[in-house]
Amino acid sequence: MWHRILVLSCMWSAFFYDDELELEKEFLEVINAINGPESEQTMRFFPLIKRLKPEDGSVTMQEQACDLVDNGVAAIFGPSSKAASDIIALVCNNTGIPHIEFDVADEEHLEERPNHQMTLNLYPSQVILSKAYADIVQNFGWRKFTIVYDGDDVKAAARLQDLLQLREVHNEVVRVRKFHKDDDYRVMWKSIRGERRVVLDCAPGMLVELLNASSEFGLTGQFNHIFLTNLDTYTDHLEELSADNETFAVNITAARLLLNPDPPPYSQPYGYVIQKDDIVYESNESPRTLLHDLIHDALHLFEQSWRNASFFYPDRMAVPRITCDFASSGGRTWAMGRYLTRLMKGTSGVNSTNFRTTSLQFDEDGQRITFNIEVYDPLDGIGIAVWDPRGQITQLNVDAKVQKKIIYRVATRIGPPYFSYNDTAVELNMTGNAQYQGYAVDLIDAIAQEMGFEYQFIPVADQQYGKLDKDTKQWNGIIGEIINNDAHMGICDLTITQARKTAVDFTVPFMQLGVSILAYKSPHVEKPLDAYLAPFGGEVWIWILISVFVVTFLKTIVARIAKMEWENPHPCNRDPEVLENSWDIHNTGWLTVASIMTAGCDILPRSPQVRMFEATWWIFAIIIANSYTANLAAFLTSSKMEGSIANLKDLSGQKKVKFGTIYGGSTYNLLADSNETVYRLAFNLMNNDDPSAYTKDNLEGVERVQKNRGDYMFLMETTTLEYHRELHCDLRSVGEKFGEKHYAIAVPFGAEYRSNLSVAILRLSERGHLYDLKQKWWKNPNASCFEEPDPDATPDMTFEELRGIFYTLYVGILIAFLIGITEFLVYVQQVALEERLTFKAAFNKEIRFVLCVWNNKKPIVAGTPVSSLRTTPRRSIDKSLERTPKSNRRIVIGRSSEEMREMAQGSGSGSGSGSSSPINDNTKAKQQEARV
């Protein structure tokens, strides 16, 4: 191996040597282009090339440099980064000769800067380059990644220092791995198996071998992302790697210096010249690298400064005549060399067509601080974005590259109504997506139609949503499938949680929900006919009936012994012979029953003792009636009969009813990670239950609720709870929902299609398609469950609950009609006998009068039956008495049967003695009142 020093002088010499022949050729081509045609030259630059061998040390390099200075060179270019000494910079600093580097160099320490005042480096500063890499990774949106770099490269740590500092802050999400040239790379890749984001810094020659070793561990799978930091990556022909390996589908991006779009005419592709066994070979491939462009810019930078200096100081631009020995002994240095160095440091290459790399600027120490980084796809060379020194990243508008047809793998789990097998399709032996059905199936199909992609469902083997194993640090379930690159997305009733967001990314939510309590509901039982009697027990009704009869009898006795309750039956007769007491057993019973039924009555007590008795009964009646009314609705509806548990606080405050949830699910994590008292108490109670209160899935929880019949409740998402309530009539929801959650589609970190999925979900939501899907899979049109009333609202009592009261009314009316009809038929029979009519004629006569409901008056004729008079008003009775002979009058108002017999006896004796009876006197008085 050979190293070389490139110089620009008034005289030139060319030497070829092995592995940098292409750089020498570039050097000569650029100088020839600068000189231009000989007829147009105003000044001419001559190249002079010195050769260095790999074993040459600092002494040899110093001798070569001093030889160039002694020959009168105006500037020294190089050497490349293969040289391990800065002796060239020291020689140039002592002699005043400008020193221009074009390859990566070590960062200068503060004490070294005085010895490098004549040196400029066109390679980007490592500090600024490190900042650029950090900005690019941040723009990717990576929250978890691994940094992999060559441990033998002493400059790698400086290039990646900003990214490496993130590890000190986020040790769990930013990992670092080193490799060495002779290592087994598979060991290193195995240690980060499952990593989706990798920052890889290595020499171009090692890249293909490293990537091939990573394929075994899934790091080159689709939707993984590798960011290459070496600015020469594009020379490694990665397209061949992707063409030979069908599983190589990783998304690779790389960084390179942004170049001017139009290369100079002399930089057309040329043969790759190498020397082997003293024979020079030339290939057909162009190996143009970053160093070619930096040599080009270095020569143009010096040429531009030389011409500017020659314009202002033409007489001072003579070839320097100094030697290393003279300068080192304290002699003068080349003054114009320092002036040329200041001109180059002050040069701005922004928007300059003379330089291949854009934004060429230096700091006072000669380090290049201004440049643009292009982020591009090395597989096809298409630029993606541009980073500028302000830290801004501008996306490039480029045509989308043609990709291979992708069939997206969608991880899910069996669990209706989101995803289940279609029984009909299974019977028909259908395969693929046709054998599945559910909300998730329809949603993915609608999204696929919006975006135009194909998909394939993959049910996970363990039927888990995704939980991190604290010992192995591995995820299971759907999240594990996505992390391990076995699925492109995951969908089901998958809740967005903070823990899962550290492992995967999510789209916008397609469903909002909470957590509620699933409980057992007793089967609906048809109310019996006597349901309206339920507010009071049987013994209470018996005591009420006993109380009515006892109070009726006692009230009658008290009223008969009360003097004020006896009154004159004929107020016009001031000297009555008898007094009446209206509180017989019939009237007293009627008032007693009317009081308890909150009805009115025309008969009211007069004496204090009877009033006291009645007031006491009224108090009892009011309490009984209102107690019955207050409890009637509660006993006729089922909402008040299900227990006293109304929310999670009530559930946690008792020990009779056990409760649980899915172990490791989002509800489990909600209670476990919360600091709220009620949540922590509920979590501790579930943990202490034996047997365990947890289940492996929702179906097990539903079956457990049904099996225990009220002794077990299950905490689950409201959407799934609503679905099972529609299917099972013996399930109900308890309390309001708590712990707001969202369902979304999980995708790998940095997946380009995540935003498109989110847009498709929003469009479906705006069109009402998501609502229609939920109605389709949640509502059961064949459901015949009894709808339980809202416990917070006033229940509507149905006929089923009150039909016993209606039946009682109907039976009472029927009995009253039967009694009335029987009495009417007896009355018709009496009329037929007294008026000498047939029964049919008497019936027709009386029924016609009954049906004339507008006639309220009925005349009394002689021989009218007693039963008819008992229902006739007193004034009608008086008038009938006037027209009826004494021998035919059958009723004396206000007389008992005993009094009537006594009066009959007295009347017989009186008529014989010629004296009038009291009854006749009373009758005459009545007739006189009627005449008046």
PDB file of N, CA and C in Angstrom, residues 3 5 10 12 159 216 304 389 392 455 492 606 638 727 763 786 822:
ATOM      1  N   HIS A   3       0.947   5.659   0.180  1.00  0.00           N
ATOM      2  CA  HIS A   3       0.324   6.947   0.473  1.00  0.00           C
ATOM      3  C   HIS A   3       1.028   7.970  -0.390  1.00  0.00           C
ATOM      4  N   ILE A   5       1.420  12.517  -1.297  1.00  0.00           N
ATOM      5  CA  ILE A   5       1.178  13.920  -1.003  1.00  0.00           C
ATOM      6  C   ILE A   5       0.952  14.619  -2.331  1.00  0.00           C
ATOM      7  N   CYS A  10       4.528  25.612  -9.465  1.00  0.00           N
ATOM      8  CA  CYS A  10       4.761  26.108 -10.818  1.00  0.00           C
ATOM      9  C   CYS A  10       5.421  25.052 -11.701  1.00  0.00           C
ATOM     10  N   TRP A  12       5.637  20.681 -12.182  1.00  0.00           N
ATOM     11  CA  TRP A  12       4.856  19.504 -11.809  1.00  0.00           C
ATOM     12  C   TRP A  12       5.597  18.245 -12.182  1.00  0.00           C
ATOM     13  N   ARG A 159     -17.829  10.848  15.363  1.00  0.00           N
ATOM     14  CA  ARG A 159     -18.903  11.023  14.391  1.00  0.00           C
ATOM     15  C   ARG A 159     -20.282  10.809  15.013  1.00  0.00           C
ATOM     16  N   GLU A 216     -30.207 -13.558   9.256  1.00  0.00           N
ATOM     17  CA  GLU A 216     -30.612 -14.723  10.036  1.00  0.00           C
ATOM     18  C   GLU A 216     -31.484 -14.337  11.229  1.00  0.00           C
ATOM     19  N   GLN A 304      -8.915  29.606  -6.691  1.00  0.00           N
ATOM     20  CA  GLN A 304      -9.688  30.841  -6.559  1.00  0.00           C
ATOM     21  C   GLN A 304      -8.986  31.833  -5.653  1.00  0.00           C
ATOM     22  N   PRO A 389     -27.135  23.238   7.757  1.00  0.00           N
ATOM     23  CA  PRO A 389     -26.437  23.524   9.027  1.00  0.00           C
ATOM     24  C   PRO A 389     -27.330  24.135  10.106  1.00  0.00           C
ATOM     25  N   GLN A 392     -32.369  22.156   9.945  1.00  0.00           N
ATOM     26  CA  GLN A 392     -33.639  21.938   9.265  1.00  0.00           C
ATOM     27  C   GLN A 392     -33.500  20.821   8.237  1.00  0.00           C
ATOM     28  N   TYR A 455     -53.903  -7.828   1.755  1.00  0.00           N
ATOM     29  CA  TYR A 455     -53.583  -8.172   3.134  1.00  0.00           C
ATOM     30  C   TYR A 455     -53.899  -9.641   3.388  1.00  0.00           C
ATOM     31  N   CYS A 492     -57.492  -5.663  16.567  1.00  0.00           N
ATOM     32  CA  CYS A 492     -58.541  -6.366  17.306  1.00  0.00           C
ATOM     33  C   CYS A 492     -59.005  -5.358  18.348  1.00  0.00           C
ATOM     34  N   ARG A 606    -119.554  13.224  65.394  1.00  0.00           N
ATOM     35  CA  ARG A 606    -119.819  14.473  66.107  1.00  0.00           C
ATOM     36  C   ARG A 606    -119.206  14.467  67.503  1.00  0.00           C
ATOM     37  N   SER A 638     -87.730  -4.768  38.165  1.00  0.00           N
ATOM     38  CA  SER A 638     -86.583  -5.600  38.540  1.00  0.00           C
ATOM     39  C   SER A 638     -85.340  -4.807  38.819  1.00  0.00           C
ATOM     40  N   LEU A 727     -75.945 -10.746  23.242  1.00  0.00           N
ATOM     41  CA  LEU A 727     -76.025 -12.180  22.998  1.00  0.00           C
ATOM     42  C   LEU A 727     -76.658 -12.937  24.157  1.00  0.00           C
ATOM     43  N   ARG A 763     -61.397   9.115   7.234  1.00  0.00           N
ATOM     44  CA  ARG A 763     -62.369   9.214   6.147  1.00  0.00           C
ATOM     45  C   ARG A 763     -63.564   8.300   6.402  1.00  0.00           C
ATOM     46  N   PHE A 786     -85.374  -9.287  27.874  1.00  0.00           N
ATOM     47  CA  PHE A 786     -86.181  -8.307  28.587  1.00  0.00           C
ATOM     48  C   PHE A 786     -85.335  -7.072  28.839  1.00  0.00           C
ATOM     49  N   THR A 822    -129.457 -10.225  40.062  1.00  0.00           N
ATOM     50  CA  THR A 822    -130.300 -11.111  40.895  1.00  0.00           C
ATOM     51  C   THR A 822    -131.412 -10.324  41.589  1.00  0.00           C
TER      52      THR A 822
END
